[in-house]
Amino acid sequence: MENRIKLFTWKDPYDTAGTEALFVAAMRDNCAFHYAHCPEYRAILDHFDFRPDMLRTTADLARLPVLPTLYFKSHKLFSVPESRMLIKATSSGTRGKKSVIGFELGGLWSGFHMVWRILRYHHFLSPVPTNYLILGYQPHKSNQTAVAKTATGYTYITPAIHREYALKYKEGGYQVDFDGLIKTLERYSRSRFPTRFMGFPAYTYFLMEELERRGLRYPLPKNSKIFLGGGWKQFYREKVDKETFYAKAWDRFAIPEEHVYESFGAVEHPIYYADCKYHHFHVPVYSRVIIRDVRTLEPVPNGTMGLVNLLTPMLNAVPVLSIMTDDLGILHDGDTCPCGVKSPWLEIIGRVGMADIKTCAAGADDLRKGAGL
């Protein structure tokens, strides 16, 4: 897996143009590994008459059979024994079903280098002690979701003075503790050290609305920041536009727009997409994005809306080389963003409803038949 090592240690995390051949080689290696070690995945590729050695050029990436995220919620596809998975994470769940993704040593090593390089590129690493307000889940042994692990994990990129969680585990479940958050905010606002918010945009926004309802403002120390991830989930109906969110962040916390950051990812695609100063998700070297027509699943040109297909050779534990999300998005040419990064950037439009992803469901049926499941 030398090609994977080279890819995940590439100096410039957004040099997609300079890593095209390396990315294809790493994908070919990864596909060959899963073909040899995961009988179910091999059956899927055989069903579509696809072999790992067919991955020769960038154009071939679109020919690799895609696995819908819904498929992982119903089936476990492992290419290494579970005993070799150092970490396992689950999705937040769709109708009670969750994807289970494992990380072997090489996958964790790759993930560490990816996160470190992107954090350094965006100047998120800091030696300054920091207070954390985590608008997400308090760690608990019953919660193995990726969003819970990452929200806490990112509090280690600075020396953490204190961590306060919005969702606390009580009486066998999670409960939102806005009163505890507000008391902590009052204390943080008097600190000489900055505050960093981590977690769901919905709960962050609900906290700001609660402060507004109570007539409270807590201007936070200079260099305080808001990091958002995980999407709006079940609160998509309450989702507000970014300008409204930024205005409230300034009004309630004195945090300017340039200190509000967002990330994008999925448990089935554990790649870190961090937005630039213009709030665009540039594609890092560790992944590629294909936008596919909702009806035909054929790739569409940049600038055209369709279903988001994400590719990466990161993991040997689970065959997540090419996954189809239920997100609608547009891939834009990199030079359309004034930030200077030349990598294409992904615009997420929203999620399609269950009734609107019949093509994905049909594809999943084909995969099941091909795998003999």
mmCIF file of C-alpha atoms in Angstrom:
data_model
loop_
_atom_site.group_PDB
_atom_site.id
_atom_site.type_symbol
_atom_site.label_atom_id
_atom_site.label_comp_id
_atom_site.label_asym_id
_atom_site.label_seq_id
_atom_site.Cartn_x
_atom_site.Cartn_y
_atom_site.Cartn_z
ATOM 1 C CA MET A 1 0.000 0.000 0.000
ATOM 2 C CA GLU A 2 2.927 2.320 -0.758
ATOM 3 C CA ASN A 3 0.724 4.461 -3.010
ATOM 4 C CA ARG A 4 -1.717 5.101 -0.158
ATOM 5 C CA ILE A 5 1.182 6.181 2.068
ATOM 6 C CA LYS A 6 2.457 8.592 -0.597
ATOM 7 C CA LEU A 7 -1.030 10.023 -1.121
ATOM 8 C CA PHE A 8 -1.789 10.635 2.549
ATOM 9 C CA THR A 9 1.626 12.194 3.195
ATOM 10 C CA TRP A 10 1.470 14.513 0.161
ATOM 11 C CA LYS A 11 2.737 17.940 1.194
ATOM 12 C CA ASP A 12 -0.081 20.053 -0.274
ATOM 13 C CA PRO A 13 -3.460 18.662 0.856
ATOM 14 C CA TYR A 14 -5.252 20.347 -2.071
ATOM 15 C CA ASP A 15 -2.913 19.439 -4.938
ATOM 16 C CA THR A 16 -5.474 17.240 -6.702
ATOM 17 C CA ALA A 17 -4.022 18.092 -10.123
ATOM 18 C CA GLY A 18 -0.587 16.853 -9.074
ATOM 19 C CA THR A 19 -1.871 13.619 -7.544
ATOM 20 C CA GLU A 20 -4.192 12.298 -10.267
ATOM 21 C CA ALA A 21 -2.005 9.323 -11.230
ATOM 22 C CA LEU A 22 -1.118 8.593 -7.594
ATOM 23 C CA PHE A 23 -4.784 8.665 -6.559
ATOM 24 C CA VAL A 24 -5.754 6.194 -9.291
ATOM 25 C CA ALA A 25 -2.870 3.891 -8.305
ATOM 26 C CA ALA A 26 -3.908 4.006 -4.635
ATOM 27 C CA MET A 27 -7.517 3.267 -5.604
ATOM 28 C CA ARG A 28 -6.384 0.315 -7.735
ATOM 29 C CA ASP A 29 -4.336 -1.076 -4.830
ATOM 30 C CA ASN A 30 -7.216 -0.602 -2.432
ATOM 31 C CA CYS A 31 -9.727 -2.187 -4.805
ATOM 32 C CA ALA A 32 -7.430 -5.198 -5.275
ATOM 33 C CA PHE A 33 -7.113 -5.611 -1.508
ATOM 34 C CA HIS A 34 -10.866 -5.616 -0.950
ATOM 35 C CA TYR A 35 -11.430 -7.858 -3.978
ATOM 36 C CA ALA A 36 -9.063 -10.411 -2.432
ATOM 37 C CA HIS A 37 -10.245 -10.152 1.187
ATOM 38 C CA CYS A 38 -13.991 -9.395 1.115
ATOM 39 C CA PRO A 39 -16.040 -12.124 -0.636
ATOM 40 C CA GLU A 40 -19.198 -9.992 -0.628
ATOM 41 C CA TYR A 41 -17.430 -7.062 -2.280
ATOM 42 C CA ARG A 42 -15.788 -9.383 -4.803
ATOM 43 C CA ALA A 43 -19.234 -10.751 -5.700
ATOM 44 C CA ILE A 44 -20.486 -7.202 -6.260
ATOM 45 C CA LEU A 45 -17.600 -6.359 -8.604
ATOM 46 C CA ASP A 46 -17.997 -9.693 -10.425
ATOM 47 C CA HIS A 47 -21.692 -8.962 -10.896
ATOM 48 C CA PHE A 48 -20.768 -5.774 -12.743
ATOM 49 C CA ASP A 49 -17.872 -7.441 -14.606
ATOM 50 C CA PHE A 50 -15.385 -5.103 -12.966
ATOM 51 C CA ARG A 51 -11.811 -5.971 -11.974
ATOM 52 C CA PRO A 52 -9.339 -3.880 -9.963
ATOM 53 C CA ASP A 53 -6.862 -3.753 -12.853
ATOM 54 C CA MET A 54 -9.458 -1.814 -14.865
ATOM 55 C CA LEU A 55 -8.553 1.262 -12.792
ATOM 56 C CA ARG A 56 -5.887 2.787 -15.016
ATOM 57 C CA THR A 57 -6.890 6.410 -15.566
ATOM 58 C CA THR A 58 -8.934 9.087 -13.830
ATOM 59 C CA ALA A 59 -11.811 8.383 -16.217
ATOM 60 C CA ASP A 60 -11.931 4.784 -14.966
ATOM 61 C CA LEU A 61 -12.903 5.938 -11.459
ATOM 62 C CA ALA A 62 -16.462 6.587 -12.654
ATOM 63 C CA ARG A 63 -16.719 2.943 -13.808
ATOM 64 C CA LEU A 64 -16.037 1.557 -10.324
ATOM 65 C CA PRO A 65 -19.355 0.219 -8.945
ATOM 66 C CA VAL A 66 -20.731 2.526 -6.272
ATOM 67 C CA LEU A 67 -22.184 1.373 -2.957
ATOM 68 C CA PRO A 68 -25.065 3.511 -1.605
ATOM 69 C CA THR A 69 -24.679 4.542 2.035
ATOM 70 C CA LEU A 70 -28.042 2.845 2.592
ATOM 71 C CA TYR A 71 -26.387 -0.464 1.694
ATOM 72 C CA PHE A 72 -23.924 -0.147 4.597
ATOM 73 C CA LYS A 73 -26.833 0.451 6.966
ATOM 74 C CA SER A 74 -28.181 -3.017 6.151
ATOM 75 C CA HIS A 75 -24.981 -5.002 5.536
ATOM 76 C CA LYS A 76 -21.592 -5.327 7.170
ATOM 77 C CA LEU A 77 -18.801 -5.505 4.610
ATOM 78 C CA PHE A 78 -15.448 -6.179 6.280
ATOM 79 C CA SER A 79 -12.129 -6.936 4.582
ATOM 80 C CA VAL A 80 -10.156 -7.601 7.770
ATOM 81 C CA PRO A 81 -11.170 -9.445 10.952
ATOM 82 C CA GLU A 82 -12.928 -7.254 13.486
ATOM 83 C CA SER A 83 -10.093 -8.036 15.912
ATOM 84 C CA ARG A 84 -7.777 -6.001 13.667
ATOM 85 C CA MET A 85 -10.057 -2.961 13.724
ATOM 86 C CA LEU A 86 -8.577 -0.595 16.297
ATOM 87 C CA ILE A 87 -11.591 1.693 16.159
ATOM 88 C CA LYS A 88 -15.168 1.172 14.983
ATOM 89 C CA ALA A 89 -17.642 3.975 14.381
ATOM 90 C CA THR A 90 -21.305 4.063 13.447
ATOM 91 C CA SER A 91 -23.502 6.511 11.601
ATOM 92 C CA SER A 92 -26.193 8.383 13.487
ATOM 93 C CA GLY A 93 -28.789 5.985 12.081
ATOM 94 C CA THR A 94 -31.573 6.001 9.503
ATOM 95 C CA ARG A 95 -34.827 4.530 10.840
ATOM 96 C CA GLY A 96 -32.821 2.686 13.462
ATOM 97 C CA LYS A 97 -30.250 1.284 11.008
ATOM 98 C CA LYS A 98 -26.607 2.279 11.299
ATOM 99 C CA SER A 99 -23.526 1.846 9.172
ATOM 100 C CA VAL A 100 -20.597 0.212 10.954
ATOM 101 C CA ILE A 101 -17.173 1.281 9.708
ATOM 102 C CA GLY A 102 -13.868 -0.038 11.055
ATOM 103 C CA PHE A 103 -10.368 1.448 10.997
ATOM 104 C CA GLU A 104 -7.323 -0.781 10.798
ATOM 105 C CA LEU A 105 -3.867 0.510 11.742
ATOM 106 C CA GLY A 106 -3.054 1.721 8.217
ATOM 107 C CA GLY A 107 -6.394 3.505 7.941
ATOM 108 C CA LEU A 108 -5.899 5.247 11.263
ATOM 109 C CA TRP A 109 -2.368 6.219 10.290
ATOM 110 C CA SER A 110 -3.664 7.688 7.024
ATOM 111 C CA GLY A 111 -6.449 9.511 8.824
ATOM 112 C CA PHE A 112 -4.025 11.030 11.318
ATOM 113 C CA HIS A 113 -1.814 12.437 8.547
ATOM 114 C CA MET A 114 -4.849 13.751 6.663
ATOM 115 C CA VAL A 115 -6.289 15.564 9.672
ATOM 116 C CA TRP A 116 -2.923 16.942 10.773
ATOM 117 C CA ARG A 117 -2.111 18.358 7.324
ATOM 118 C CA ILE A 118 -5.537 19.930 6.823
ATOM 119 C CA LEU A 119 -5.619 21.416 10.330
ATOM 120 C CA ARG A 120 -2.159 22.871 9.769
ATOM 121 C CA TYR A 121 -3.095 24.207 6.330
ATOM 122 C CA HIS A 122 -6.114 26.071 7.729
ATOM 123 C CA HIS A 123 -4.208 27.264 10.837
ATOM 124 C CA PHE A 124 -6.592 25.464 13.211
ATOM 125 C CA LEU A 125 -3.782 24.085 15.378
ATOM 126 C CA SER A 126 -2.864 26.334 18.279
ATOM 127 C CA PRO A 127 -0.721 26.135 21.425
ATOM 128 C CA VAL A 128 -3.049 28.578 23.196
ATOM 129 C CA PRO A 129 -5.157 26.973 25.964
ATOM 130 C CA THR A 130 -8.829 26.933 24.954
ATOM 131 C CA ASN A 131 -12.250 26.464 26.510
ATOM 132 C CA TYR A 132 -14.597 24.176 24.576
ATOM 133 C CA LEU A 133 -18.359 24.223 24.202
ATOM 134 C CA ILE A 134 -19.345 21.004 22.433
ATOM 135 C CA LEU A 135 -22.747 21.202 20.784
ATOM 136 C CA GLY A 136 -22.957 17.450 20.569
ATOM 137 C CA TYR A 137 -22.867 14.250 22.595
ATOM 138 C CA GLN A 138 -21.128 13.762 25.913
ATOM 139 C CA PRO A 139 -18.949 10.632 25.562
ATOM 140 C CA HIS A 140 -20.615 7.462 26.803
ATOM 141 C CA LYS A 141 -19.852 3.789 26.231
ATOM 142 C CA SER A 142 -23.267 3.309 24.608
ATOM 143 C CA ASN A 143 -22.533 5.914 21.936
ATOM 144 C CA GLN A 144 -20.144 4.780 19.179
ATOM 145 C CA THR A 145 -21.273 7.276 16.536
ATOM 146 C CA ALA A 146 -18.626 8.994 14.441
ATOM 147 C CA VAL A 147 -20.036 12.446 15.210
ATOM 148 C CA ALA A 148 -19.583 11.870 18.936
ATOM 149 C CA LYS A 149 -16.006 10.663 18.498
ATOM 150 C CA THR A 150 -14.912 13.442 16.163
ATOM 151 C CA ALA A 151 -16.469 16.315 18.124
ATOM 152 C CA THR A 152 -14.495 15.327 21.211
ATOM 153 C CA GLY A 153 -11.440 14.357 19.153
ATOM 154 C CA TYR A 154 -11.086 17.828 17.668
ATOM 155 C CA THR A 155 -10.854 19.366 21.132
ATOM 156 C CA TYR A 156 -7.314 17.982 21.268
ATOM 157 C CA ILE A 157 -5.986 20.307 18.554
ATOM 158 C CA THR A 158 -5.362 22.894 21.264
ATOM 159 C CA PRO A 159 -4.697 22.458 25.007
ATOM 160 C CA ALA A 160 -8.232 22.087 26.404
ATOM 161 C CA ILE A 161 -8.930 23.924 29.645
ATOM 162 C CA HIS A 162 -12.503 22.734 30.014
ATOM 163 C CA ARG A 163 -15.144 20.889 27.971
ATOM 164 C CA GLU A 164 -18.878 21.423 28.329
ATOM 165 C CA TYR A 165 -21.380 19.293 26.386
ATOM 166 C CA ALA A 166 -24.842 20.219 25.125
ATOM 167 C CA LEU A 167 -26.168 16.651 25.043
ATOM 168 C CA LYS A 168 -25.574 14.952 28.363
ATOM 169 C CA TYR A 169 -26.239 11.303 29.113
ATOM 170 C CA LYS A 170 -28.863 10.973 31.848
ATOM 171 C CA GLU A 171 -31.257 8.204 32.812
ATOM 172 C CA GLY A 172 -30.439 5.994 29.857
ATOM 173 C CA GLY A 173 -30.525 8.678 27.158
ATOM 174 C CA TYR A 174 -29.279 12.053 26.000
ATOM 175 C CA GLN A 175 -30.866 15.305 27.121
ATOM 176 C CA VAL A 176 -30.129 18.854 25.969
ATOM 177 C CA ASP A 177 -28.751 20.978 28.811
ATOM 178 C CA PHE A 178 -29.080 24.605 27.710
ATOM 179 C CA ASP A 179 -28.972 25.858 31.305
ATOM 180 C CA GLY A 180 -25.597 24.202 31.818
ATOM 181 C CA LEU A 181 -24.309 25.662 28.543
ATOM 182 C CA ILE A 182 -25.398 29.177 29.484
ATOM 183 C CA LYS A 183 -23.767 28.992 32.919
ATOM 184 C CA THR A 184 -20.586 27.793 31.274
ATOM 185 C CA LEU A 185 -20.774 30.555 28.646
ATOM 186 C CA GLU A 186 -20.969 33.148 31.390
ATOM 187 C CA ARG A 187 -17.761 31.742 32.876
ATOM 188 C CA TYR A 188 -16.011 31.471 29.514
ATOM 189 C CA SER A 189 -16.864 35.082 28.661
ATOM 190 C CA ARG A 190 -14.856 36.205 31.700
ATOM 191 C CA SER A 191 -11.839 34.086 30.782
ATOM 192 C CA ARG A 192 -8.748 35.535 29.142
ATOM 193 C CA PHE A 193 -8.547 32.419 26.943
ATOM 194 C CA PRO A 194 -10.582 31.896 23.749
ATOM 195 C CA THR A 195 -13.581 29.603 23.376
ATOM 196 C CA ARG A 196 -14.129 27.106 20.586
ATOM 197 C CA PHE A 197 -17.556 25.720 19.726
ATOM 198 C CA MET A 198 -17.590 22.231 18.218
ATOM 199 C CA GLY A 199 -20.552 20.266 16.930
ATOM 200 C CA PHE A 200 -23.935 20.343 15.260
ATOM 201 C CA PRO A 201 -25.038 23.599 13.608
ATOM 202 C CA ALA A 202 -28.626 23.007 14.721
ATOM 203 C CA TYR A 203 -27.833 22.930 18.443
ATOM 204 C CA THR A 204 -25.458 25.865 18.069
ATOM 205 C CA TYR A 205 -28.231 27.867 16.443
ATOM 206 C CA PHE A 206 -30.814 26.759 19.026
ATOM 207 C CA LEU A 207 -28.444 27.929 21.772
ATOM 208 C CA MET A 208 -28.152 31.347 20.135
ATOM 209 C CA GLU A 209 -31.931 31.563 19.839
ATOM 210 C CA GLU A 210 -32.310 30.622 23.517
ATOM 211 C CA LEU A 211 -29.866 33.364 24.474
ATOM 212 C CA GLU A 212 -31.841 35.824 22.365
ATOM 213 C CA ARG A 213 -35.077 34.711 24.016
ATOM 214 C CA ARG A 214 -33.546 35.332 27.441
ATOM 215 C CA GLY A 215 -31.999 38.619 26.366
ATOM 216 C CA LEU A 216 -28.457 37.375 26.991
ATOM 217 C CA ARG A 217 -25.189 38.113 25.175
ATOM 218 C CA TYR A 218 -21.788 36.711 25.997
ATOM 219 C CA PRO A 219 -19.029 38.426 23.999
ATOM 220 C CA LEU A 220 -16.196 35.920 23.996
ATOM 221 C CA PRO A 221 -12.430 36.552 24.075
ATOM 222 C CA LYS A 222 -10.525 37.403 20.902
ATOM 223 C CA ASN A 223 -9.812 34.472 18.537
ATOM 224 C CA SER A 224 -12.816 32.487 19.725
ATOM 225 C CA LYS A 225 -14.124 30.270 16.910
ATOM 226 C CA ILE A 226 -17.117 28.186 15.899
ATOM 227 C CA PHE A 227 -16.550 24.815 14.177
ATOM 228 C CA LEU A 228 -19.642 23.182 12.713
ATOM 229 C CA GLY A 229 -20.055 19.598 11.533
ATOM 230 C CA GLY A 230 -22.592 16.819 11.260
ATOM 231 C CA GLY A 231 -25.267 18.757 9.398
ATOM 232 C CA TRP A 232 -28.762 19.641 10.602
ATOM 233 C CA LYS A 233 -29.933 15.973 10.638
ATOM 234 C CA GLN A 234 -33.543 15.723 11.813
ATOM 235 C CA PHE A 235 -33.746 19.517 12.152
ATOM 236 C CA TYR A 236 -33.491 20.174 8.410
ATOM 237 C CA ARG A 237 -36.832 22.026 8.535
ATOM 238 C CA GLU A 238 -35.315 24.512 10.997
ATOM 239 C CA LYS A 239 -32.192 25.060 8.916
ATOM 240 C CA VAL A 240 -31.340 28.729 8.349
ATOM 241 C CA ASP A 241 -29.174 30.330 5.682
ATOM 242 C CA LYS A 242 -25.526 30.938 6.499
ATOM 243 C CA GLU A 243 -25.878 34.726 6.596
ATOM 244 C CA THR A 244 -28.513 34.467 9.342
ATOM 245 C CA PHE A 245 -26.278 32.093 11.304
ATOM 246 C CA TYR A 246 -23.232 34.369 10.998
ATOM 247 C CA ALA A 247 -25.241 37.407 12.080
ATOM 248 C CA LYS A 248 -26.449 35.660 15.233
ATOM 249 C CA ALA A 249 -22.939 34.436 16.061
ATOM 250 C CA TRP A 250 -21.690 38.007 15.950
ATOM 251 C CA ASP A 251 -24.695 39.339 17.868
ATOM 252 C CA ARG A 252 -24.560 36.773 20.699
ATOM 253 C CA PHE A 253 -20.820 35.952 20.956
ATOM 254 C CA ALA A 254 -18.978 38.719 19.044
ATOM 255 C CA ILE A 255 -17.537 35.982 16.796
ATOM 256 C CA PRO A 256 -17.106 37.294 13.212
ATOM 257 C CA GLU A 257 -18.006 35.329 10.087
ATOM 258 C CA GLU A 258 -14.349 34.618 9.271
ATOM 259 C CA HIS A 259 -14.100 32.664 12.544
ATOM 260 C CA VAL A 260 -17.060 30.390 11.740
ATOM 261 C CA TYR A 261 -15.956 27.184 10.002
ATOM 262 C CA GLU A 262 -17.830 24.196 8.680
ATOM 263 C CA SER A 263 -16.780 20.674 7.774
ATOM 264 C CA PHE A 264 -18.365 18.000 5.637
ATOM 265 C CA GLY A 265 -18.030 14.233 5.726
ATOM 266 C CA ALA A 266 -19.763 10.929 6.328
ATOM 267 C CA VAL A 267 -19.008 7.887 8.444
ATOM 268 C CA GLU A 268 -18.916 5.875 5.213
ATOM 269 C CA HIS A 269 -16.422 8.384 3.773
ATOM 270 C CA PRO A 270 -14.117 9.455 6.635
ATOM 271 C CA ILE A 271 -12.406 12.281 4.753
ATOM 272 C CA TYR A 272 -12.108 15.736 6.295
ATOM 273 C CA TYR A 273 -13.547 18.498 4.079
ATOM 274 C CA ALA A 274 -12.887 21.891 5.690
ATOM 275 C CA ASP A 275 -14.304 25.048 4.155
ATOM 276 C CA CYS A 276 -12.087 27.855 2.911
ATOM 277 C CA LYS A 277 -12.564 31.505 3.900
ATOM 278 C CA TYR A 278 -15.312 31.750 1.272
ATOM 279 C CA HIS A 279 -17.051 28.735 2.865
ATOM 280 C CA HIS A 280 -16.378 26.350 -0.022
ATOM 281 C CA PHE A 281 -15.497 22.669 0.482
ATOM 282 C CA HIS A 282 -12.429 22.163 -1.701
ATOM 283 C CA VAL A 283 -11.743 18.496 -2.462
ATOM 284 C CA PRO A 284 -8.517 17.319 -0.770
ATOM 285 C CA VAL A 285 -5.999 14.981 -2.406
ATOM 286 C CA TYR A 286 -7.276 12.060 -0.302
ATOM 287 C CA SER A 287 -10.575 11.892 -2.187
ATOM 288 C CA ARG A 288 -12.357 12.597 -5.439
ATOM 289 C CA VAL A 289 -15.959 13.620 -6.044
ATOM 290 C CA ILE A 290 -18.189 12.592 -8.939
ATOM 291 C CA ILE A 291 -21.627 14.147 -9.387
ATOM 292 C CA ARG A 292 -24.108 11.731 -10.978
ATOM 293 C CA ASP A 293 -27.424 12.236 -12.701
ATOM 294 C CA VAL A 294 -30.279 11.413 -10.324
ATOM 295 C CA ARG A 295 -32.081 9.262 -12.925
ATOM 296 C CA THR A 296 -29.286 7.580 -14.867
ATOM 297 C CA LEU A 297 -26.410 7.742 -12.343
ATOM 298 C CA GLU A 298 -24.130 8.801 -15.204
ATOM 299 C CA PRO A 299 -21.476 11.435 -14.341
ATOM 300 C CA VAL A 300 -22.485 15.013 -15.137
ATOM 301 C CA PRO A 301 -20.226 17.995 -15.980
ATOM 302 C CA ASN A 302 -18.958 20.382 -13.325
ATOM 303 C CA GLY A 303 -21.558 23.009 -12.495
ATOM 304 C CA THR A 304 -24.447 20.517 -12.795
ATOM 305 C CA MET A 305 -26.477 19.343 -9.806
ATOM 306 C CA GLY A 306 -26.780 15.644 -9.020
ATOM 307 C CA LEU A 307 -26.137 12.926 -6.461
ATOM 308 C CA VAL A 308 -22.799 13.091 -4.674
ATOM 309 C CA ASN A 309 -20.465 10.106 -5.224
ATOM 310 C CA LEU A 310 -17.399 10.124 -2.915
ATOM 311 C CA LEU A 311 -14.213 8.124 -3.511
ATOM 312 C CA THR A 312 -11.183 7.386 -1.318
ATOM 313 C CA PRO A 313 -8.578 4.619 -0.862
ATOM 314 C CA MET A 314 -8.235 5.370 2.857
ATOM 315 C CA LEU A 315 -9.462 2.147 4.481
ATOM 316 C CA ASN A 316 -8.501 -1.512 4.147
ATOM 317 C CA ALA A 317 -10.938 -2.563 6.858
ATOM 318 C CA VAL A 318 -14.109 -1.726 4.916
ATOM 319 C CA PRO A 319 -14.639 -1.312 1.131
ATOM 320 C CA VAL A 320 -15.710 2.329 1.062
ATOM 321 C CA LEU A 321 -13.785 3.103 -2.129
ATOM 322 C CA SER A 322 -16.794 4.575 -3.909
ATOM 323 C CA ILE A 323 -19.966 5.425 -2.021
ATOM 324 C CA MET A 324 -23.149 7.143 -3.132
ATOM 325 C CA THR A 325 -24.666 9.552 -0.651
ATOM 326 C CA ASP A 326 -28.229 10.824 -0.586
ATOM 327 C CA ASP A 327 -26.860 14.373 -0.865
ATOM 328 C CA LEU A 328 -27.537 16.586 -3.850
ATOM 329 C CA GLY A 329 -24.524 18.654 -4.783
ATOM 330 C CA ILE A 330 -22.616 20.557 -7.431
ATOM 331 C CA LEU A 331 -18.899 20.233 -8.154
ATOM 332 C CA HIS A 332 -17.374 23.564 -9.196
ATOM 333 C CA ASP A 333 -14.078 24.240 -10.916
ATOM 334 C CA GLY A 334 -11.462 25.378 -8.436
ATOM 335 C CA ASP A 335 -10.731 28.646 -10.218
ATOM 336 C CA THR A 336 -14.292 29.835 -9.551
ATOM 337 C CA CYS A 337 -13.330 30.354 -5.888
ATOM 338 C CA PRO A 338 -11.236 33.454 -5.104
ATOM 339 C CA CYS A 339 -9.448 31.832 -2.144
ATOM 340 C CA GLY A 340 -6.593 30.643 -4.369
ATOM 341 C CA VAL A 341 -7.023 26.875 -3.926
ATOM 342 C CA LYS A 342 -7.212 25.254 -7.375
ATOM 343 C CA SER A 343 -8.863 22.030 -6.258
ATOM 344 C CA PRO A 344 -12.550 21.672 -7.290
ATOM 345 C CA TRP A 345 -15.022 22.561 -4.576
ATOM 346 C CA LEU A 346 -18.207 20.784 -3.565
ATOM 347 C CA GLU A 347 -21.446 22.633 -2.910
ATOM 348 C CA ILE A 348 -23.988 20.662 -0.896
ATOM 349 C CA ILE A 349 -27.521 21.608 -1.925
ATOM 350 C CA GLY A 350 -29.430 19.321 0.440
ATOM 351 C CA ARG A 351 -30.605 15.777 0.886
ATOM 352 C CA VAL A 352 -33.068 14.025 -1.360
ATOM 353 C CA GLY A 353 -36.087 12.359 0.212
ATOM 354 C CA MET A 354 -36.393 8.598 0.470
ATOM 355 C CA ALA A 355 -38.969 8.637 -2.336
ATOM 356 C CA ASP A 356 -36.525 10.500 -4.581
ATOM 357 C CA ILE A 357 -33.653 8.044 -4.436
ATOM 358 C CA LYS A 358 -35.290 5.143 -6.244
ATOM 359 C CA THR A 359 -32.231 4.823 -8.467
ATOM 360 C CA CYS A 360 -30.041 4.294 -5.421
ATOM 361 C CA ALA A 361 -32.488 1.787 -3.955
ATOM 362 C CA ALA A 362 -32.598 -0.069 -7.265
ATOM 363 C CA GLY A 363 -28.818 -0.033 -7.355
ATOM 364 C CA ALA A 364 -28.708 -1.478 -3.862
ATOM 365 C CA ASP A 365 -31.036 -4.285 -4.961
ATOM 366 C CA ASP A 366 -28.699 -5.072 -7.843
ATOM 367 C CA LEU A 367 -25.761 -5.132 -5.438
ATOM 368 C CA ARG A 368 -27.561 -7.495 -3.081
ATOM 369 C CA LYS A 369 -28.379 -9.864 -5.931
ATOM 370 C CA GLY A 370 -24.822 -9.657 -7.218
ATOM 371 C CA ALA A 371 -23.438 -10.490 -3.787
ATOM 372 C CA GLY A 372 -25.913 -13.315 -3.309
ATOM 373 C CA LEU A 373 -27.474 -11.573 -0.308
#
